[in-house]
C-alpha atoms as a printed R data frame, in Angstrom:
    type eleno elety resid chain resno       x      y       z
1   ATOM     1    CA   MET     A     1 -45.789  7.252 -25.262
2   ATOM     2    CA   PRO     A     2 -48.202 10.026 -24.132
3   ATOM     3    CA   LYS     A     3 -51.211 10.524 -26.383
4   ATOM     4    CA   ASP     A     4 -50.584 14.252 -26.945
5   ATOM     5    CA   ILE     A     5 -47.083 13.557 -28.282
6   ATOM     6    CA   ILE     A     6 -48.458 10.922 -30.673
7   ATOM     7    CA   VAL     A     7 -51.103 13.381 -31.930
8   ATOM     8    CA   GLU     A     8 -48.489 16.159 -32.362
9   ATOM     9    CA   ARG     A     9 -46.192 13.904 -34.425
10  ATOM    10    CA   LYS     A    10 -49.106 12.798 -36.581
11  ATOM    11    CA   ILE     A    11 -50.040 16.445 -37.281
12  ATOM    12    CA   ARG     A    12 -46.472 17.321 -38.257
13  ATOM    13    CA   SER     A    13 -46.340 14.224 -40.486
14  ATOM    14    CA   ASP     A    14 -49.650 15.214 -42.116
15  ATOM    15    CA   ILE     A    15 -48.278 18.711 -42.838
16  ATOM    16    CA   LYS     A    16 -45.191 17.264 -44.518
17  ATOM    17    CA   ARG     A    17 -47.232 14.894 -46.693
18  ATOM    18    CA   LEU     A    18 -49.632 17.664 -47.689
19  ATOM    19    CA   PHE     A    19 -46.792 20.090 -48.431
20  ATOM    20    CA   TYR     A    20 -44.915 17.698 -50.712
21  ATOM    21    CA   SER     A    21 -48.153 16.667 -52.420
22  ATOM    22    CA   LEU     A    22 -48.759 20.318 -53.294
23  ATOM    23    CA   LEU     A    23 -45.219 20.628 -54.593
24  ATOM    24    CA   VAL     A    24 -45.948 17.811 -57.038
25  ATOM    25    CA   ILE     A    25 -49.303 19.281 -58.077
26  ATOM    26    CA   LEU     A    26 -48.283 22.935 -58.471
27  ATOM    27    CA   PHE     A    27 -44.770 22.645 -59.818
28  ATOM    28    CA   LEU     A    28 -45.563 20.489 -62.838
29  ATOM    29    CA   PRO     A    29 -45.369 22.684 -65.930
30  ATOM    30    CA   ALA     A    30 -47.125 19.982 -67.910
31  ATOM    31    CA   LEU     A    31 -48.574 16.537 -67.530
32  ATOM    32    CA   VAL     A    32 -48.097 14.773 -70.847
33  ATOM    33    CA   PHE     A    33 -49.718 11.363 -71.220
34  ATOM    34    CA   SER     A    34 -48.057  9.050 -73.711
35  ATOM    35    CA   GLU     A    35 -50.328  7.421 -76.278
36  ATOM    36    CA   ASP     A    36 -49.041  3.898 -75.650
37  ATOM    37    CA   LYS     A    37 -48.917  3.570 -71.865
38  ATOM    38    CA   GLY     A    38 -50.918  6.523 -70.584
39  ATOM    39    CA   SER     A    39 -48.151  7.356 -68.115
40  ATOM    40    CA   ALA     A    40 -47.422 10.871 -66.894
41  ATOM    41    CA   GLN     A    41 -44.219 12.781 -67.660
42  ATOM    42    CA   VAL     A    42 -43.014 14.485 -64.500
43  ATOM    43    CA   ASP     A    43 -40.457 17.313 -64.486
44  ATOM    44    CA   ALA     A    44 -39.105 18.267 -61.070
45  ATOM    45    CA   ILE     A    45 -38.979 22.059 -60.671
46  ATOM    46    CA   VAL     A    46 -37.941 22.349 -57.021
47  ATOM    47    CA   LYS     A    47 -36.798 19.875 -54.365
48  ATOM    48    CA   THR     A    48 -34.720 21.379 -51.579
49  ATOM    49    CA   GLY     A    49 -34.417 22.015 -47.878
50  ATOM    50    CA   TYR     A    50 -33.177 25.561 -48.412
51  ATOM    51    CA   SER     A    51 -34.711 28.873 -49.458
52  ATOM    52    CA   TRP     A    52 -33.403 30.616 -52.584
53  ATOM    53    CA   ASN     A    53 -30.801 32.627 -50.639
54  ATOM    54    CA   GLY     A    54 -29.261 29.549 -49.007
55  ATOM    55    CA   ASP     A    55 -31.031 29.674 -45.640
56  ATOM    56    CA   LEU     A    56 -31.959 26.319 -44.118
57  ATOM    57    CA   LEU     A    57 -35.738 25.979 -43.999
58  ATOM    58    CA   PRO     A    58 -37.262 25.848 -40.500
59  ATOM    59    CA   ASP     A    59 -39.297 22.967 -39.085
60  ATOM    60    CA   TYR     A    60 -42.970 22.830 -39.932
61  ATOM    61    CA   PRO     A    61 -45.203 24.636 -37.443
62  ATOM    62    CA   GLU     A    62 -46.996 22.837 -34.650
63  ATOM    63    CA   GLY     A    63 -50.765 22.894 -34.423
64  ATOM    64    CA   LYS     A    64 -53.498 22.409 -36.993
65  ATOM    65    CA   PRO     A    65 -52.127 22.652 -40.556
66  ATOM    66    CA   GLU     A    66 -53.557 25.172 -42.995
67  ATOM    67    CA   ILE     A    67 -52.531 25.389 -46.640
68  ATOM    68    CA   THR     A    68 -53.065 28.658 -48.516
69  ATOM    69    CA   ILE     A    69 -52.661 28.978 -52.291
70  ATOM    70    CA   LEU     A    70 -52.593 32.460 -53.830
71  ATOM    71    CA   ARG     A    71 -52.433 33.598 -57.428
72  ATOM    72    CA   ILE     A    72 -50.763 37.000 -57.331
73  ATOM    73    CA   LYS     A    73 -50.669 39.583 -60.143
74  ATOM    74    CA   ILE     A    74 -47.973 42.288 -59.994
75  ATOM    75    CA   PRO     A    75 -48.422 45.182 -62.466
76  ATOM    76    CA   SER     A    76 -45.512 46.362 -64.583
77  ATOM    77    CA   GLY     A    77 -43.383 48.789 -62.593
78  ATOM    78    CA   ALA     A    78 -44.957 47.859 -59.251
79  ATOM    79    CA   VAL     A    79 -42.891 47.595 -56.077
80  ATOM    80    CA   LEU     A    80 -44.299 45.302 -53.388
81  ATOM    81    CA   PRO     A    81 -43.927 46.525 -49.794
82  ATOM    82    CA   MET     A    82 -41.326 45.141 -47.401
83  ATOM    83    CA   HIS     A    83 -42.705 42.003 -45.721
84  ATOM    84    CA   MET     A    84 -41.819 38.574 -44.349
85  ATOM    85    CA   HIS     A    85 -43.395 35.116 -44.188
86  ATOM    86    CA   PRO     A    86 -43.191 33.185 -40.892
87  ATOM    87    CA   VAL     A    87 -44.002 29.902 -42.669
88  ATOM    88    CA   ILE     A    88 -42.469 27.858 -45.466
89  ATOM    89    CA   ASN     A    89 -43.791 28.972 -48.840
90  ATOM    90    CA   ALA     A    90 -42.974 28.355 -52.475
91  ATOM    91    CA   GLY     A    91 -44.052 29.790 -55.793
92  ATOM    92    CA   TYR     A    92 -44.194 29.163 -59.529
93  ATOM    93    CA   MET     A    93 -43.960 32.008 -62.046
94  ATOM    94    CA   LEU     A    94 -46.732 31.864 -64.608
95  ATOM    95    CA   LYS     A    95 -45.987 35.043 -66.526
96  ATOM    96    CA   GLY     A    96 -43.592 37.983 -66.776
97  ATOM    97    CA   ARG     A    97 -40.623 38.824 -64.552
98  ATOM    98    CA   LEU     A    98 -40.229 39.432 -60.843
99  ATOM    99    CA   LYS     A    99 -37.180 40.412 -58.794
100 ATOM   100    CA   VAL     A   100 -37.172 39.421 -55.113
101 ATOM   101    CA   ILE     A   101 -34.779 41.390 -52.876
102 ATOM   102    CA   THR     A   102 -33.959 40.844 -49.197
103 ATOM   103    CA   GLU     A   103 -33.387 43.693 -46.774
104 ATOM   104    CA   ASP     A   104 -29.625 43.082 -46.894
105 ATOM   105    CA   GLY     A   105 -29.577 43.500 -50.687
106 ATOM   106    CA   LYS     A   106 -29.497 39.887 -51.925
107 ATOM   107    CA   GLY     A   107 -31.743 39.261 -54.887
108 ATOM   108    CA   ILE     A   108 -33.076 36.748 -57.379
109 ATOM   109    CA   GLU     A   109 -34.874 37.378 -60.672
110 ATOM   110    CA   LEU     A   110 -37.680 35.068 -61.734
111 ATOM   111    CA   ARG     A   111 -39.134 34.539 -65.177
112 ATOM   112    CA   ALA     A   112 -42.117 32.546 -66.402
113 ATOM   113    CA   GLY     A   113 -41.534 28.852 -65.674
114 ATOM   114    CA   ASP     A   114 -39.229 29.418 -62.696
115 ATOM   115    CA   GLY     A   115 -39.924 27.991 -59.259
116 ATOM   116    CA   ILE     A   116 -38.850 29.588 -55.996
117 ATOM   117    CA   VAL     A   117 -38.681 28.491 -52.377
118 ATOM   118    CA   GLU     A   118 -39.051 31.777 -50.535
119 ATOM   119    CA   VAL     A   119 -37.106 33.076 -47.561
120 ATOM   120    CA   VAL     A   120 -38.716 32.499 -44.168
121 ATOM   121    CA   ASN     A   121 -38.638 35.039 -41.312
122 ATOM   122    CA   ARG     A   122 -36.547 37.419 -43.394
123 ATOM   123    CA   TRP     A   123 -37.626 40.881 -44.616
124 ATOM   124    CA   HIS     A   124 -37.837 41.177 -48.403
125 ATOM   125    CA   TYR     A   125 -39.813 42.862 -51.170
126 ATOM   126    CA   GLY     A   126 -40.567 42.342 -54.863
127 ATOM   127    CA   VAL     A   127 -40.130 44.518 -57.943
128 ATOM   128    CA   ASN     A   128 -41.613 44.007 -61.406
129 ATOM   129    CA   GLU     A   129 -39.127 45.725 -63.698
130 ATOM   130    CA   GLY     A   130 -40.587 44.138 -66.817
131 ATOM   131    CA   ASP     A   131 -42.844 45.750 -69.401
132 ATOM   132    CA   GLN     A   132 -45.769 43.408 -68.706
133 ATOM   133    CA   ASP     A   133 -47.717 42.267 -65.657
134 ATOM   134    CA   ALA     A   134 -46.226 39.357 -63.722
135 ATOM   135    CA   GLU     A   135 -48.209 36.464 -62.276
136 ATOM   136    CA   ILE     A   136 -47.089 33.937 -59.705
137 ATOM   137    CA   VAL     A   137 -48.830 31.133 -57.811
138 ATOM   138    CA   VAL     A   138 -47.614 30.889 -54.214
139 ATOM   139    CA   PHE     A   139 -48.579 28.315 -51.609
140 ATOM   140    CA   TYR     A   140 -47.947 28.453 -47.892
141 ATOM   141    CA   ALA     A   141 -47.657 25.574 -45.397
142 ATOM   142    CA   GLY     A   142 -49.033 27.413 -42.399
143 ATOM   143    CA   GLN     A   143 -50.914 26.949 -39.196
144 ATOM   144    CA   ALA     A   144 -54.604 27.695 -38.697
145 ATOM   145    CA   GLY     A   145 -55.144 31.082 -37.100
146 ATOM   146    CA   LYS     A   146 -51.602 32.304 -37.759
147 ATOM   147    CA   PRO     A   147 -50.572 34.898 -40.399
148 ATOM   148    CA   ILE     A   148 -48.693 33.845 -43.527
149 ATOM   149    CA   THR     A   149 -47.425 37.363 -44.287
150 ATOM   150    CA   ILE     A   150 -46.313 40.191 -41.996
151 ATOM   151    CA   SER     A   151 -45.856 43.719 -43.333
152 ATOM   152    CA   LYS     A   152 -42.978 45.768 -41.987
153 ATOM   153    CA   THR     A   153 -43.476 48.876 -39.924
154 ATOM   154    CA   ILE     A   154 -40.761 51.087 -41.319
155 ATOM   155    CA   SER     A   155 -38.476 52.834 -38.846
156 ATOM   156    CA   GLU     A   156 -36.648 56.070 -39.524
157 ATOM   157    CA   ALA     A   157 -33.194 55.014 -40.665
158 ATOM   158    CA   ASP     A   158 -33.248 51.420 -41.872
159 ATOM   159    CA   ASP     A   159 -35.045 51.823 -45.194
160 ATOM   160    CA   TYR     A   160 -33.164 54.577 -47.024
161 ATOM   161    CA   VAL     A   161 -31.032 53.967 -50.083
162 ATOM   162    CA   ASP     A   162 -28.862 56.208 -52.249
163 ATOM   163    CA   VAL     A   163 -30.596 55.945 -55.638
164 ATOM   164    CA   THR     A   164 -27.312 56.201 -57.539
165 ATOM   165    CA   THR     A   165 -26.317 52.805 -56.073
166 ATOM   166    CA   LEU     A   166 -29.259 51.334 -57.989
167 ATOM   167    CA   ASP     A   167 -28.703 53.269 -61.228
168 ATOM   168    CA   ASP     A   168 -25.789 55.642 -61.820
169 ATOM   169    CA   SER     A   169 -27.290 57.264 -64.929
170 ATOM   170    CA   PHE     A   170 -29.302 59.878 -63.002
171 ATOM   171    CA   ILE     A   171 -28.109 63.476 -63.295
172 ATOM   172    CA   LEU     A   172 -27.545 64.749 -59.751
173 ATOM   173    CA   ASP     A   173 -28.245 68.466 -59.453
174 ATOM   174    CA   ILE     A   174 -29.081 68.580 -55.741
175 ATOM   175    CA   ARG     A   175 -29.756 72.290 -55.445
176 ATOM   176    CA   TYR     A   176 -29.738 72.468 -51.647
177 ATOM   177    CA   ALA     A   177 -26.150 71.193 -51.662
178 ATOM   178    CA   THR     A   178 -25.326 74.443 -53.497
179 ATOM   179    CA   ALA     A   179 -26.292 78.089 -53.062
180 ATOM   180    CA   ASP     A   180 -28.366 77.909 -56.273
181 ATOM   181    CA   ASN     A   181 -31.751 77.635 -54.523
182 ATOM   182    CA   PHE     A   182 -34.411 79.955 -53.084
183 ATOM   183    CA   THR     A   183 -32.541 80.323 -49.764
184 ATOM   184    CA   GLY     A   184 -29.312 81.411 -51.450
185 ATOM   185    CA   ARG     A   185 -27.404 79.174 -49.019
186 ATOM   186    CA   VAL     A   186 -25.775 75.739 -48.983
187 ATOM   187    CA   ILE     A   187 -28.105 73.573 -46.881
188 ATOM   188    CA   TYR     A   188 -26.929 69.980 -47.411
189 ATOM   189    CA   PRO     A   189 -23.329 68.915 -46.675
190 ATOM   190    CA   THR     A   190 -23.265 66.583 -49.683
191 ATOM   191    CA   ALA     A   191 -25.105 66.134 -52.986
192 ATOM   192    CA   LYS     A   192 -26.862 62.809 -52.531
193 ATOM   193    CA   CYS     A   193 -30.354 61.532 -53.223
194 ATOM   194    CA   TYR     A   194 -31.732 59.246 -50.524
195 ATOM   195    CA   LEU     A   195 -35.198 57.684 -50.782
196 ATOM   196    CA   ARG     A   196 -37.126 54.841 -49.232
197 ATOM   197    CA   GLN     A   197 -36.186 51.619 -50.994
198 ATOM   198    CA   GLU     A   198 -39.578 51.112 -52.621
199 ATOM   199    CA   VAL     A   199 -39.677 54.724 -53.831
200 ATOM   200    CA   ALA     A   200 -36.111 54.478 -55.135
201 ATOM   201    CA   HIS     A   201 -36.985 51.424 -57.222
202 ATOM   202    CA   ARG     A   202 -39.978 53.223 -58.701
203 ATOM   203    CA   LEU     A   203 -37.679 56.077 -59.710
204 ATOM   204    CA   VAL     A   204 -35.247 53.614 -61.308
205 ATOM   205    CA   ASN     A   205 -38.150 52.248 -63.360
206 ATOM   206    CA   VAL     A   206 -38.986 55.786 -64.506
207 ATOM   207    CA   GLN     A   207 -35.364 56.323 -65.517
208 ATOM   208    CA   ARG     A   208 -35.253 53.118 -67.552
209 ATOM   209    CA   TYR     A   209 -38.519 54.009 -69.248
210 ATOM   210    CA   LEU     A   210 -37.313 57.507 -70.165
211 ATOM   211    CA   LYS     A   211 -33.986 56.222 -71.457
212 ATOM   212    CA   GLY     A   212 -36.001 54.324 -74.042
213 ATOM   213    CA   GLN     A   213 -37.060 57.763 -75.290
214 ATOM   214    CA   GLY     A   214 -33.533 59.166 -75.216
215 ATOM   215    CA   LEU     A   215 -34.118 61.055 -71.966
216 ATOM   216    CA   ARG     A   216 -32.803 61.042 -68.394
217 ATOM   217    CA   LEU     A   217 -34.027 62.305 -65.043
218 ATOM   218    CA   VAL     A   218 -32.430 65.295 -63.349
219 ATOM   219    CA   LEU     A   219 -32.674 65.082 -59.539
220 ATOM   220    CA   PHE     A   220 -33.053 68.387 -57.683
221 ATOM   221    CA   ASP     A   221 -34.115 67.101 -54.244
222 ATOM   222    CA   CYS     A   222 -35.075 63.810 -52.578
223 ATOM   223    CA   TYR     A   223 -35.147 63.031 -48.848
224 ATOM   224    CA   ARG     A   224 -35.077 66.195 -46.745
225 ATOM   225    CA   PRO     A   225 -34.549 66.158 -42.942
226 ATOM   226    CA   LEU     A   226 -37.311 67.743 -40.864
227 ATOM   227    CA   SER     A   227 -34.835 70.247 -39.397
228 ATOM   228    CA   VAL     A   228 -34.243 71.568 -42.918
229 ATOM   229    CA   GLN     A   229 -37.995 71.774 -43.481
230 ATOM   230    CA   LYS     A   230 -38.265 74.087 -40.470
231 ATOM   231    CA   ARG     A   231 -35.640 76.406 -41.973
232 ATOM   232    CA   PHE     A   232 -37.512 76.488 -45.285
233 ATOM   233    CA   TRP     A   233 -40.782 77.336 -43.517
234 ATOM   234    CA   GLU     A   234 -39.161 80.278 -41.777
235 ATOM   235    CA   ILE     A   235 -38.224 81.686 -45.186
236 ATOM   236    CA   MET     A   236 -41.339 80.721 -47.178
237 ATOM   237    CA   PRO     A   237 -44.370 80.017 -44.908
238 ATOM   238    CA   ASP     A   238 -46.704 79.256 -47.826
239 ATOM   239    CA   GLU     A   239 -48.108 75.698 -48.092
240 ATOM   240    CA   ARG     A   240 -48.522 76.040 -51.847
241 ATOM   241    CA   TYR     A   241 -44.743 75.699 -52.078
242 ATOM   242    CA   VAL     A   242 -43.332 74.619 -48.688
243 ATOM   243    CA   ALA     A   243 -44.988 72.121 -46.331
244 ATOM   244    CA   ASP     A   244 -45.671 73.208 -42.757
245 ATOM   245    CA   PRO     A   245 -43.106 71.317 -40.603
246 ATOM   246    CA   LYS     A   246 -45.840 70.721 -38.006
247 ATOM   247    CA   LYS     A   247 -47.436 68.430 -40.580
248 ATOM   248    CA   GLY     A   248 -44.229 67.345 -42.293
249 ATOM   249    CA   SER     A   249 -43.364 67.179 -45.962
250 ATOM   250    CA   ARG     A   250 -43.424 64.107 -48.195
251 ATOM   251    CA   HIS     A   251 -39.734 64.894 -48.629
252 ATOM   252    CA   ASN     A   252 -39.285 64.421 -44.862
253 ATOM   253    CA   ARG     A   253 -40.611 60.884 -45.296
254 ATOM   254    CA   GLY     A   254 -38.205 59.995 -48.120
255 ATOM   255    CA   ALA     A   255 -41.217 59.600 -50.395
256 ATOM   256    CA   ALA     A   256 -41.035 62.651 -52.682
257 ATOM   257    CA   VAL     A   257 -38.706 63.853 -55.421
258 ATOM   258    CA   ASP     A   258 -38.073 67.094 -57.295
259 ATOM   259    CA   VAL     A   259 -37.069 66.214 -60.852
260 ATOM   260    CA   SER     A   260 -36.706 67.456 -64.403
261 ATOM   261    CA   LEU     A   261 -35.618 66.087 -67.786
262 ATOM   262    CA   ALA     A   262 -32.396 66.080 -69.811
263 ATOM   263    CA   ASP     A   263 -31.310 64.386 -73.019
264 ATOM   264    CA   MET     A   264 -28.740 61.593 -73.027
265 ATOM   265    CA   LYS     A   265 -25.907 64.122 -73.379
266 ATOM   266    CA   GLY     A   266 -27.021 65.920 -70.222
267 ATOM   267    CA   ASN     A   267 -28.641 68.937 -71.856
268 ATOM   268    CA   TYR     A   268 -31.605 70.115 -69.782
269 ATOM   269    CA   LEU     A   269 -34.980 70.245 -71.510
270 ATOM   270    CA   GLU     A   270 -36.990 73.450 -71.466
271 ATOM   271    CA   MET     A   271 -39.643 73.645 -68.751
272 ATOM   272    CA   PRO     A   272 -42.280 76.329 -67.973
273 ATOM   273    CA   SER     A   273 -40.179 77.812 -65.167
274 ATOM   274    CA   LYS     A   274 -36.982 77.406 -63.224
275 ATOM   275    CA   PHE     A   275 -36.820 75.071 -60.222
276 ATOM   276    CA   ASP     A   276 -38.069 76.722 -56.999
277 ATOM   277    CA   ASP     A   277 -39.977 79.370 -58.944
278 ATOM   278    CA   PHE     A   278 -42.755 80.248 -56.511
279 ATOM   279    CA   SER     A   279 -45.100 81.752 -59.069
280 ATOM   280    CA   GLU     A   280 -47.963 80.595 -61.252
281 ATOM   281    CA   LYS     A   281 -45.439 79.604 -63.918
282 ATOM   282    CA   ALA     A   282 -44.609 76.581 -61.765
283 ATOM   283    CA   HIS     A   283 -48.249 75.454 -61.626
284 ATOM   284    CA   ARG     A   284 -49.200 72.408 -63.678
285 ATOM   285    CA   ASP     A   285 -52.154 74.184 -65.258
286 ATOM   286    CA   TYR     A   286 -50.054 77.163 -66.394
287 ATOM   287    CA   MET     A   287 -50.353 77.384 -70.170
288 ATOM   288    CA   GLY     A   288 -48.422 80.598 -70.804
289 ATOM   289    CA   ALA     A   289 -45.147 78.779 -71.501
290 ATOM   290    CA   SER     A   290 -43.874 77.699 -74.912
291 ATOM   291    CA   LYS     A   291 -45.352 74.626 -76.603
292 ATOM   292    CA   THR     A   292 -42.027 72.847 -76.129
293 ATOM   293    CA   ALA     A   293 -41.965 73.539 -72.386
294 ATOM   294    CA   ILE     A   294 -45.567 72.404 -71.940
295 ATOM   295    CA   LYS     A   295 -44.860 69.222 -73.918
296 ATOM   296    CA   ASN     A   296 -41.761 68.454 -71.849
297 ATOM   297    CA   ARG     A   297 -43.684 69.032 -68.625
298 ATOM   298    CA   GLN     A   298 -46.293 66.520 -69.801
299 ATOM   299    CA   VAL     A   299 -43.693 63.920 -70.835
300 ATOM   300    CA   LEU     A   300 -42.193 64.113 -67.353
301 ATOM   301    CA   GLU     A   301 -45.569 63.884 -65.631
302 ATOM   302    CA   ASP     A   302 -46.730 60.927 -67.751
303 ATOM   303    CA   ALA     A   303 -43.560 58.955 -67.001
304 ATOM   304    CA   MET     A   304 -43.723 59.608 -63.267
305 ATOM   305    CA   VAL     A   305 -47.427 58.776 -63.007
306 ATOM   306    CA   LYS     A   306 -46.889 55.547 -64.955
307 ATOM   307    CA   PHE     A   307 -44.688 54.235 -62.148
308 ATOM   308    CA   GLY     A   308 -46.669 55.300 -59.135
309 ATOM   309    CA   PHE     A   309 -45.892 58.964 -58.491
310 ATOM   310    CA   GLU     A   310 -48.479 61.693 -57.885
311 ATOM   311    CA   PRO     A   311 -47.895 65.187 -59.350
312 ATOM   312    CA   PHE     A   312 -48.027 68.182 -56.997
313 ATOM   313    CA   PRO     A   313 -50.373 70.867 -58.437
314 ATOM   314    CA   THR     A   314 -48.269 73.998 -57.853
315 ATOM   315    CA   GLU     A   315 -44.794 72.626 -58.685
316 ATOM   316    CA   TRP     A   316 -44.202 70.904 -62.011
317 ATOM   317    CA   TRP     A   317 -40.991 69.325 -60.619
318 ATOM   318    CA   HIS     A   318 -42.498 67.806 -57.445
319 ATOM   319    CA   PHE     A   319 -43.862 64.245 -57.278
320 ATOM   320    CA   ASP     A   320 -45.053 62.218 -54.274
321 ATOM   321    CA   ALA     A   321 -44.842 58.436 -54.217
322 ATOM   322    CA   SER     A   322 -48.306 56.929 -53.818
323 ATOM   323    CA   GLY     A   323 -48.582 55.410 -50.351
324 ATOM   324    CA   TRP     A   324 -46.325 58.065 -48.827
325 ATOM   325    CA   GLN     A   325 -48.600 58.216 -45.757
326 ATOM   326    CA   ARG     A   326 -47.239 54.971 -44.318
327 ATOM   327    CA   TYR     A   327 -43.693 56.307 -44.013
328 ATOM   328    CA   PRO     A   328 -42.783 58.149 -40.800
329 ATOM   329    CA   ILE     A   329 -41.317 61.642 -40.795
330 ATOM   330    CA   SER     A   330 -37.547 61.552 -40.380
331 ATOM   331    CA   ASP     A   331 -34.855 63.918 -39.234
332 ATOM   332    CA   VAL     A   332 -31.875 61.701 -40.027
333 ATOM   333    CA   PRO     A   333 -28.969 63.883 -41.250
334 ATOM   334    CA   ILE     A   334 -27.777 63.638 -44.850
335 ATOM   335    CA   LYS     A   335 -24.170 62.422 -44.907
């Protein structure tokens, strides 16, 4: 048998032995030595040839093996970006909760003490919907010089989601699907709120948080096609209120929302101005409104900021998702 084939088989065998040794080491929740024999108690957490979604695991990579072990902390409310792993990897939850979701919508929820064999070569992301930080130890059976994680470059149409499919308790008041807006015309053919998946999950977390206070989000506008932005600019060419379409709006990226508050019965809370009020009353530092309106404005801002949204200075209703810069501008029609 040729020498190079013998060496290759030995390397692949070494990877397998190292991988299963790490499974034994990392996936033991406890090693309890008995007083009489000093033997170890071993509890098997994971032993499988499949990832959590049922995919058959691929063969181990050729080349020089490289094992990577990461301890990852995910803050409460955080949404991890869409990514994939080209190598076999597995994890053990140390603390909190974590939901893992594939691009096609399949998901699994992990809690402290759970093990997971992750999907390989499949786009997915994570969401911490719990009220505390989550921690997970993940190890990767990789190859020296090769990446263990690849982040997705998001294209225009494949990452949008209707937020009401994630949570149907939002109050939809999409103003540009009616004539009740600053243009006085119906702009959108339907009243729907589309956002990038990560942004949508952040908004769901805000909604759940507010419901604990007896409140709900009112959605005025979400994703906005660039062609609509051009129409708005023709009417109101003032960057304090409408983004220049040459630069693009955060709305055009599916990474901004216009929102307000209502109680659980659907009654709108008082705010310092009406939506699309292009005056100083809409500014966040305007203090000429009633104490109730100023308080409600602050409650809304605090909740949105808590889950990764940035307030726009001249519009109390407008919030940008942090990290909006990495999303491309879109002109996909709303249907």
